[in-house]
């Protein structure tokens, strides 16, 4: 299986993140992807290839142009006001009416961010922008006939909606890849197995019938993003029936997870996609420091095999997962399980 990767992700290297009222050491940091890259090499999963460059058009098919423009200038706007030694520009998490307050960097942060846990620093935009190149290069490989590909992206994307970033996410790599495939005449579905509900991806396609979105995740009653990801959110308008959330209780182990994953795979197959994008979060792992499921390392081999039962080309796209020392093994287990099935 070909993996697509770029070292540009390392330019987004936050030290702190704001969480539950406190600044804590950041967990969405470069070591996540580097651990996976090393494991892919060690276990000979396949070649690791650089991305091609894509222009902004695919991004603007999904995201609000104001958000994209702001992400590109936010750091400069911030440092122009606060100086080059400014701390990380953390969003205010206060939502101003966008039509009134969009002149100052603070109000733009408030308008375009959903939570205070997605810091913006000098390397954030280059890294987020390059992640899109990685995702679209992997999508190109699938379009050209590969039966699987792995986009080893960060920062992740599934919490970013059309006009709002947050939850460690800036641009929604999975949604951009899905839209790009549609525009190439290919019908995608998205299966999100991250521990957290893929609220950004859900919102982008919620009223559409051209992308079936299915997410297995922790019950939002106790897990981020808290306000969405519930089972009764099934899409609206044309999108009615094209959104499937499978929230699971805290402490979910493989037996429980497998049941839900089997159901999800069946539901995705039923929709008849040409390609399945798997938002591959690995924070379902028992030792993940910010999550509460109990999947063990060997379960990810079984997860990969279950995903092979989709019977379609699969574009794996890296999302969350914060147990740094396990991420390489977990990711390679999924990919090996998939290929060996
Ligand atoms: Zn997550």
Tab-separated table of C-alpha atoms and ligand atoms in Angstrom:
chain	number	residue	atom	x	y	z
A	1	UNK	CA	0.000	0.000	0.000
A	2	UNK	CA	1.318	3.420	-0.920
A	3	UNK	CA	1.553	6.005	1.840
A	4	UNK	CA	1.633	9.720	1.101
A	5	UNK	CA	3.488	11.947	3.534
A	6	UNK	CA	5.157	15.342	3.763
A	7	UNK	CA	7.518	16.612	6.491
A	8	UNK	CA	5.824	20.032	6.282
A	9	UNK	CA	3.411	18.823	8.998
A	10	UNK	CA	6.231	19.347	11.520
A	11	UNK	CA	5.934	23.117	11.099
A	12	UNK	CA	2.729	22.960	13.149
A	13	UNK	CA	4.243	22.219	16.534
A	14	UNK	CA	2.162	23.680	19.370
A	15	UNK	CA	3.533	23.466	22.911
A	16	UNK	CA	0.285	24.105	24.709
A	17	UNK	CA	-3.381	23.503	24.148
A	18	UNK	CA	-6.326	24.992	25.962
A	19	UNK	CA	-8.542	22.276	27.418
A	20	UNK	CA	-11.339	22.369	29.992
A	21	UNK	CA	-10.220	25.762	31.254
A	22	UNK	CA	-6.490	25.014	31.494
A	23	UNK	CA	-3.412	25.181	29.329
A	24	UNK	CA	-1.945	21.682	29.059
A	25	UNK	CA	0.958	20.246	27.068
A	26	UNK	CA	-0.268	19.850	23.489
A	27	UNK	CA	-1.001	16.327	22.252
A	28	UNK	CA	-1.619	17.037	18.559
A	29	UNK	CA	2.089	17.315	17.805
A	30	UNK	CA	4.547	16.136	15.113
A	31	UNK	CA	5.689	12.991	16.943
A	32	UNK	CA	2.279	11.440	16.156
A	33	UNK	CA	2.913	11.231	12.434
A	34	UNK	CA	6.635	10.580	12.778
A	35	UNK	CA	5.985	7.482	14.917
A	36	UNK	CA	3.628	6.156	12.254
A	37	UNK	CA	6.066	6.942	9.437
A	38	UNK	CA	8.882	5.017	11.169
A	39	UNK	CA	6.616	2.018	11.805
A	40	UNK	CA	5.512	1.969	8.152
A	41	UNK	CA	9.171	1.801	7.121
A	42	UNK	CA	10.098	-0.811	9.712
A	43	UNK	CA	7.230	-3.114	8.787
A	44	UNK	CA	7.613	-2.577	5.032
A	45	UNK	CA	4.007	-1.586	4.458
A	46	UNK	CA	4.931	-0.012	1.137
A	47	UNK	CA	6.559	3.057	-0.387
A	48	UNK	CA	6.243	6.426	1.346
A	49	UNK	CA	5.788	9.054	-1.330
A	50	UNK	CA	5.700	12.862	-1.374
A	51	UNK	CA	2.526	14.729	-2.321
A	52	UNK	CA	1.861	16.672	-5.486
A	53	UNK	CA	0.844	20.320	-5.203
A	54	UNK	CA	-2.820	21.209	-5.687
A	55	UNK	CA	-4.228	24.708	-5.948
A	56	UNK	CA	-6.895	26.035	-3.577
A	57	UNK	CA	-9.839	25.170	-5.807
A	58	UNK	CA	-10.537	21.811	-4.142
A	59	UNK	CA	-10.425	23.456	-0.694
A	60	UNK	CA	-12.840	26.185	-1.771
A	61	UNK	CA	-15.311	23.537	-2.993
A	62	UNK	CA	-15.743	22.623	0.689
A	63	UNK	CA	-14.672	25.562	2.853
A	64	UNK	CA	-15.872	29.142	3.226
A	65	UNK	CA	-13.483	31.480	1.401
A	66	UNK	CA	-13.352	33.799	4.433
A	67	UNK	CA	-12.118	30.966	6.658
A	68	UNK	CA	-9.507	29.900	4.116
A	69	UNK	CA	-8.292	33.491	3.690
A	70	UNK	CA	-8.120	34.002	7.440
A	71	UNK	CA	-6.206	30.774	8.112
A	72	UNK	CA	-3.668	31.942	5.541
A	73	UNK	CA	-3.147	35.338	7.205
A	74	UNK	CA	-4.006	34.741	10.872
A	75	UNK	CA	-0.474	34.383	12.174
A	76	UNK	CA	0.695	37.537	10.377
A	77	UNK	CA	-2.334	39.459	11.580
A	78	UNK	CA	-1.684	38.292	15.117
A	79	UNK	CA	2.019	39.111	15.154
A	80	UNK	CA	1.389	42.510	13.520
A	81	UNK	CA	-0.645	43.396	16.583
A	82	UNK	CA	1.218	41.582	19.331
A	83	UNK	CA	4.781	41.357	17.997
A	84	UNK	CA	6.941	38.531	16.827
A	85	UNK	CA	7.326	37.115	20.335
A	86	UNK	CA	3.599	36.705	20.662
A	87	UNK	CA	2.315	33.558	22.310
A	88	UNK	CA	0.363	31.065	20.272
A	89	UNK	CA	-2.792	32.794	19.030
A	90	UNK	CA	-5.458	30.757	20.703
A	91	UNK	CA	-9.014	31.245	19.483
A	92	UNK	CA	-11.327	33.024	21.848
A	93	UNK	CA	-14.178	30.528	21.413
A	94	UNK	CA	-16.527	33.527	21.468
A	95	UNK	CA	-18.760	33.734	18.425
A	96	UNK	CA	-19.415	37.255	17.246
A	97	UNK	CA	-22.034	37.929	14.571
A	98	UNK	CA	-19.814	37.506	11.527
A	99	UNK	CA	-21.489	40.195	9.476
A	100	UNK	CA	-20.564	42.846	12.049
A	101	UNK	CA	-17.154	41.963	13.458
A	102	UNK	CA	-14.649	40.782	10.921
A	103	UNK	CA	-12.154	43.609	10.962
A	104	UNK	CA	-9.853	42.559	13.786
A	105	UNK	CA	-7.829	39.399	14.288
A	106	UNK	CA	-9.507	38.705	17.636
A	107	UNK	CA	-13.024	38.843	16.227
A	108	UNK	CA	-12.002	36.702	13.266
A	109	UNK	CA	-10.638	34.089	15.674
A	110	UNK	CA	-13.926	34.193	17.529
A	111	UNK	CA	-15.951	33.898	14.343
A	112	UNK	CA	-14.013	31.185	12.584
A	113	UNK	CA	-13.184	28.919	15.545
A	114	UNK	CA	-15.433	26.546	17.460
A	115	UNK	CA	-13.175	25.861	20.415
A	116	UNK	CA	-10.007	27.109	21.999
A	117	UNK	CA	-7.987	23.979	21.352
A	118	UNK	CA	-6.762	24.741	17.833
A	119	UNK	CA	-3.847	27.142	18.259
A	120	UNK	CA	-2.532	29.115	15.324
A	121	UNK	CA	1.195	29.589	15.003
A	122	UNK	CA	3.609	30.413	12.188
A	123	UNK	CA	3.629	26.890	10.755
A	124	UNK	CA	-0.061	26.099	11.126
A	125	UNK	CA	-1.220	27.203	7.709
A	126	UNK	CA	1.682	25.604	5.777
A	127	UNK	CA	1.063	22.315	7.606
A	128	UNK	CA	-2.725	22.324	7.212
A	129	UNK	CA	-2.405	23.314	3.551
A	130	UNK	CA	0.154	20.555	2.884
A	131	UNK	CA	-2.119	17.980	4.549
A	132	UNK	CA	-4.646	18.734	1.812
A	133	UNK	CA	-1.972	18.061	-0.817
A	134	UNK	CA	-1.255	14.717	0.866
A	135	UNK	CA	-4.943	13.788	0.989
A	136	UNK	CA	-5.556	14.762	-2.642
A	137	UNK	CA	-2.453	12.929	-3.852
A	138	UNK	CA	-3.750	9.786	-2.146
A	139	UNK	CA	-7.165	10.393	-3.732
A	140	UNK	CA	-5.450	10.697	-7.105
A	141	UNK	CA	-3.769	7.322	-6.557
A	142	UNK	CA	-7.174	5.766	-5.873
A	143	UNK	CA	-8.660	7.464	-8.943
A	144	UNK	CA	-5.793	6.029	-10.977
A	145	UNK	CA	-6.624	2.488	-9.901
A	146	UNK	CA	-4.912	1.796	-6.577
A	147	UNK	CA	-7.149	-0.361	-4.368
A	148	UNK	CA	-5.899	1.366	-1.227
A	149	UNK	CA	-3.750	4.296	-0.142
A	150	UNK	CA	-2.808	5.924	3.155
A	151	UNK	CA	-2.740	9.692	3.536
A	152	UNK	CA	-0.540	10.214	6.601
A	153	UNK	CA	-1.857	13.676	7.377
A	154	UNK	CA	-1.735	16.107	10.239
A	155	UNK	CA	-3.105	18.338	11.552
A	156	UNK	CA	-6.261	16.214	11.413
A	157	UNK	CA	-9.424	17.503	9.788
A	158	UNK	CA	-12.674	15.847	10.805
A	159	UNK	CA	-13.735	18.488	13.361
A	160	UNK	CA	-13.369	21.336	10.835
A	161	UNK	CA	-16.640	22.397	9.214
A	162	UNK	CA	-17.131	24.553	6.142
A	163	UNK	CA	-16.590	27.852	7.958
A	164	UNK	CA	-15.241	26.941	11.414
A	165	UNK	CA	-12.011	25.345	12.616
A	166	UNK	CA	-11.461	23.696	16.021
A	167	UNK	CA	-10.723	20.468	17.837
A	168	UNK	CA	-7.087	20.367	16.581
A	169	UNK	CA	-8.483	20.634	12.996
A	170	UNK	CA	-8.217	23.476	10.432
A	171	UNK	CA	-9.098	22.085	6.989
A	172	UNK	CA	-11.255	18.977	6.569
A	173	UNK	CA	-8.966	16.675	4.613
A	174	UNK	CA	-11.555	13.884	4.317
A	175	UNK	CA	-14.305	16.184	3.064
A	176	UNK	CA	-11.982	17.882	0.575
A	177	UNK	CA	-10.874	14.485	-0.762
A	178	UNK	CA	-14.514	13.341	-0.983
A	179	UNK	CA	-15.572	16.453	-2.910
A	180	UNK	CA	-12.559	16.103	-5.197
A	181	UNK	CA	-13.551	12.492	-5.968
A	182	UNK	CA	-17.141	13.564	-6.705
A	183	UNK	CA	-15.831	16.219	-9.069
A	184	UNK	CA	-13.799	13.472	-10.780
A	185	UNK	CA	-16.989	11.440	-11.308
A	186	UNK	CA	-16.323	8.996	-8.457
A	187	UNK	CA	-18.867	8.332	-5.699
A	188	UNK	CA	-17.295	8.326	-2.221
A	189	UNK	CA	-18.577	7.364	1.206
A	190	UNK	CA	-16.835	8.330	4.437
A	191	UNK	CA	-16.434	5.987	7.399
A	192	UNK	CA	-15.042	7.756	10.463
A	193	UNK	CA	-13.577	5.451	13.133
A	194	UNK	CA	-11.947	8.135	15.276
A	195	UNK	CA	-12.939	8.043	18.968
A	196	UNK	CA	-14.578	11.452	18.559
A	197	UNK	CA	-17.586	12.180	16.365
A	198	UNK	CA	-16.608	13.643	12.997
A	199	UNK	CA	-18.794	16.683	13.481
A	200	UNK	CA	-17.102	18.804	10.837
A	201	UNK	CA	-17.450	16.179	8.144
A	202	UNK	CA	-21.035	15.505	9.189
A	203	UNK	CA	-21.993	19.166	8.932
A	204	UNK	CA	-20.432	19.598	5.480
A	205	UNK	CA	-22.499	16.793	3.946
A	206	UNK	CA	-25.540	16.889	6.230
A	207	UNK	CA	-28.003	18.133	3.600
A	208	UNK	CA	-26.510	16.206	0.684
A	209	UNK	CA	-27.238	12.802	-0.791
A	210	UNK	CA	-23.975	12.394	-2.710
A	211	UNK	CA	-21.810	11.416	0.283
A	212	UNK	CA	-22.902	8.839	2.853
A	213	UNK	CA	-21.198	9.665	6.139
A	214	UNK	CA	-20.982	7.068	8.902
A	215	UNK	CA	-19.210	7.683	12.211
A	216	UNK	CA	-18.496	5.281	15.091
A	217	UNK	CA	-17.501	7.224	18.160
A	218	UNK	CA	-17.846	7.818	21.863
A	219	UNK	CA	-21.252	9.002	23.034
A	220	UNK	CA	-21.136	12.823	22.849
A	221	UNK	CA	-22.839	12.950	26.240
A	222	UNK	CA	-19.422	12.389	27.743
A	223	UNK	CA	-17.014	12.932	24.851
A	224	UNK	CA	-16.035	15.865	22.623
A	225	UNK	CA	-17.697	17.435	20.614
A	226	UNK	CA	-20.548	17.002	23.150
A	227	UNK	CA	-23.289	18.805	21.212
A	228	UNK	CA	-23.431	16.636	18.104
A	229	UNK	CA	-22.809	13.058	16.986
A	230	UNK	CA	-26.030	11.589	18.377
A	231	UNK	CA	-27.850	8.639	16.827
A	232	UNK	CA	-30.901	10.675	15.829
A	233	UNK	CA	-28.864	12.947	13.528
A	234	UNK	CA	-29.651	11.259	10.217
A	235	UNK	CA	-29.257	14.094	7.723
A	236	UNK	CA	-31.700	16.735	6.512
A	237	UNK	CA	-33.478	17.544	3.276
A	238	UNK	CA	-31.798	15.737	0.397
A	239	UNK	CA	-29.368	14.343	2.991
A	240	UNK	CA	-32.051	12.554	5.028
A	241	UNK	CA	-30.769	9.024	5.602
A	242	UNK	CA	-27.235	9.827	4.419
A	243	UNK	CA	-25.786	10.402	7.876
A	244	UNK	CA	-25.338	7.529	10.328
A	245	UNK	CA	-23.946	8.060	13.820
A	246	UNK	CA	-23.164	5.043	15.981
A	247	UNK	CA	-22.337	6.446	19.423
A	248	UNK	CA	-20.825	3.933	21.834
A	249	UNK	CA	-20.565	3.930	25.633
A	250	UNK	CA	-17.454	4.756	27.600
A	251	UNK	CA	-15.359	1.633	28.150
A	252	UNK	CA	-16.315	0.101	24.794
A	253	UNK	CA	-14.116	-2.937	24.102
A	254	UNK	CA	-13.496	-4.861	20.892
A	255	UNK	CA	-16.530	-7.127	21.239
A	256	UNK	CA	-18.857	-4.138	21.405
A	257	UNK	CA	-16.898	-2.178	18.830
A	258	UNK	CA	-16.789	-5.055	16.354
A	259	UNK	CA	-20.571	-5.306	16.409
A	260	UNK	CA	-20.914	-1.597	15.565
A	261	UNK	CA	-18.166	-1.727	12.933
A	262	UNK	CA	-19.827	-4.680	11.230
A	263	UNK	CA	-23.080	-2.729	11.118
A	264	UNK	CA	-21.285	0.331	9.759
A	265	UNK	CA	-19.512	-1.647	7.041
A	266	UNK	CA	-22.839	-3.160	5.993
A	267	UNK	CA	-24.481	0.269	5.911
A	268	UNK	CA	-21.686	1.770	3.814
A	269	UNK	CA	-21.766	-1.155	1.367
A	270	UNK	CA	-25.530	-0.776	1.053
A	271	UNK	CA	-25.063	2.780	-0.253
A	272	UNK	CA	-22.949	1.519	-3.149
A	273	UNK	CA	-19.977	3.888	-3.118
A	274	UNK	CA	-17.124	3.571	-5.610
A	275	UNK	CA	-14.561	4.448	-2.937
A	276	UNK	CA	-14.564	4.579	0.858
A	277	UNK	CA	-12.588	7.222	2.734
A	278	UNK	CA	-11.744	5.948	6.210
A	279	UNK	CA	-11.092	8.738	8.706
A	280	UNK	CA	-8.577	6.716	10.684
A	281	UNK	CA	-8.413	7.970	14.236
A	282	UNK	CA	-6.515	5.723	16.613
A	283	UNK	CA	-7.691	7.270	19.863
A	284	UNK	CA	-9.983	4.271	20.448
A	285	UNK	CA	-6.890	2.587	21.915
A	286	UNK	CA	-7.105	1.537	25.562
A	287	UNK	CA	-4.110	3.627	26.598
A	288	UNK	CA	-5.038	6.784	24.725
A	289	UNK	CA	-4.600	9.651	27.215
A	290	UNK	CA	-7.629	11.704	26.113
A	291	UNK	CA	-10.161	8.961	25.329
A	292	UNK	CA	-12.102	6.170	27.022
A	293	UNK	CA	-12.424	3.051	24.854
A	294	UNK	CA	-10.600	-0.226	25.444
A	295	UNK	CA	-9.382	-1.470	22.067
A	296	UNK	CA	-6.099	-3.359	22.267
A	297	UNK	CA	-3.300	-3.432	19.734
A	298	UNK	CA	-4.297	-6.756	18.138
A	299	UNK	CA	-7.839	-5.443	17.661
A	300	UNK	CA	-6.547	-3.061	14.997
A	301	UNK	CA	-5.516	-6.018	12.835
A	302	UNK	CA	-9.118	-7.186	13.074
A	303	UNK	CA	-10.337	-3.671	12.325
A	304	UNK	CA	-8.298	-3.651	9.125
A	305	UNK	CA	-9.714	-7.022	8.099
A	306	UNK	CA	-13.250	-5.809	8.779
A	307	UNK	CA	-12.636	-2.743	6.609
A	308	UNK	CA	-11.452	-4.986	3.787
A	309	UNK	CA	-14.972	-6.422	3.826
A	310	UNK	CA	-16.120	-3.099	2.347
A	311	UNK	CA	-14.981	-4.658	-0.928
A	312	UNK	CA	-14.120	-1.226	-2.348
A	313	UNK	CA	-10.966	0.828	-2.770
A	314	UNK	CA	-10.172	2.469	0.558
A	315	UNK	CA	-8.432	5.764	1.142
A	316	UNK	CA	-7.155	5.713	4.719
A	317	UNK	CA	-6.728	9.207	6.097
A	318	UNK	CA	-5.044	9.799	9.452
A	319	UNK	CA	-7.085	11.701	12.049
A	320	UNK	CA	-6.652	11.505	15.874
A	321	UNK	CA	-4.743	9.212	18.242
A	322	UNK	CA	-2.513	10.420	21.063
A	323	UNK	CA	-0.786	7.433	22.645
A	324	UNK	CA	2.428	8.327	20.865
A	325	UNK	CA	4.345	5.107	21.566
A	326	UNK	CA	1.521	2.921	20.230
A	327	UNK	CA	0.469	4.877	17.140
A	328	UNK	CA	2.964	3.257	14.782
A	329	UNK	CA	1.891	-0.241	15.743
A	330	UNK	CA	-1.827	0.585	15.677
A	331	UNK	CA	-1.704	2.210	12.236
A	332	UNK	CA	0.374	-0.546	10.685
A	333	UNK	CA	-1.884	-3.163	12.262
A	334	UNK	CA	-4.907	-1.645	10.533
A	335	UNK	CA	-3.152	-1.483	7.178
A	336	UNK	CA	-1.713	-5.022	7.475
A	337	UNK	CA	-5.055	-6.380	8.614
A	338	UNK	CA	-6.676	-4.752	5.599
A	339	UNK	CA	-4.116	-6.053	3.110
A	340	UNK	CA	-4.001	-9.535	4.624
A	341	UNK	CA	-7.749	-10.063	4.577
B	1	LIG	ZN1	-10.283	11.898	18.061
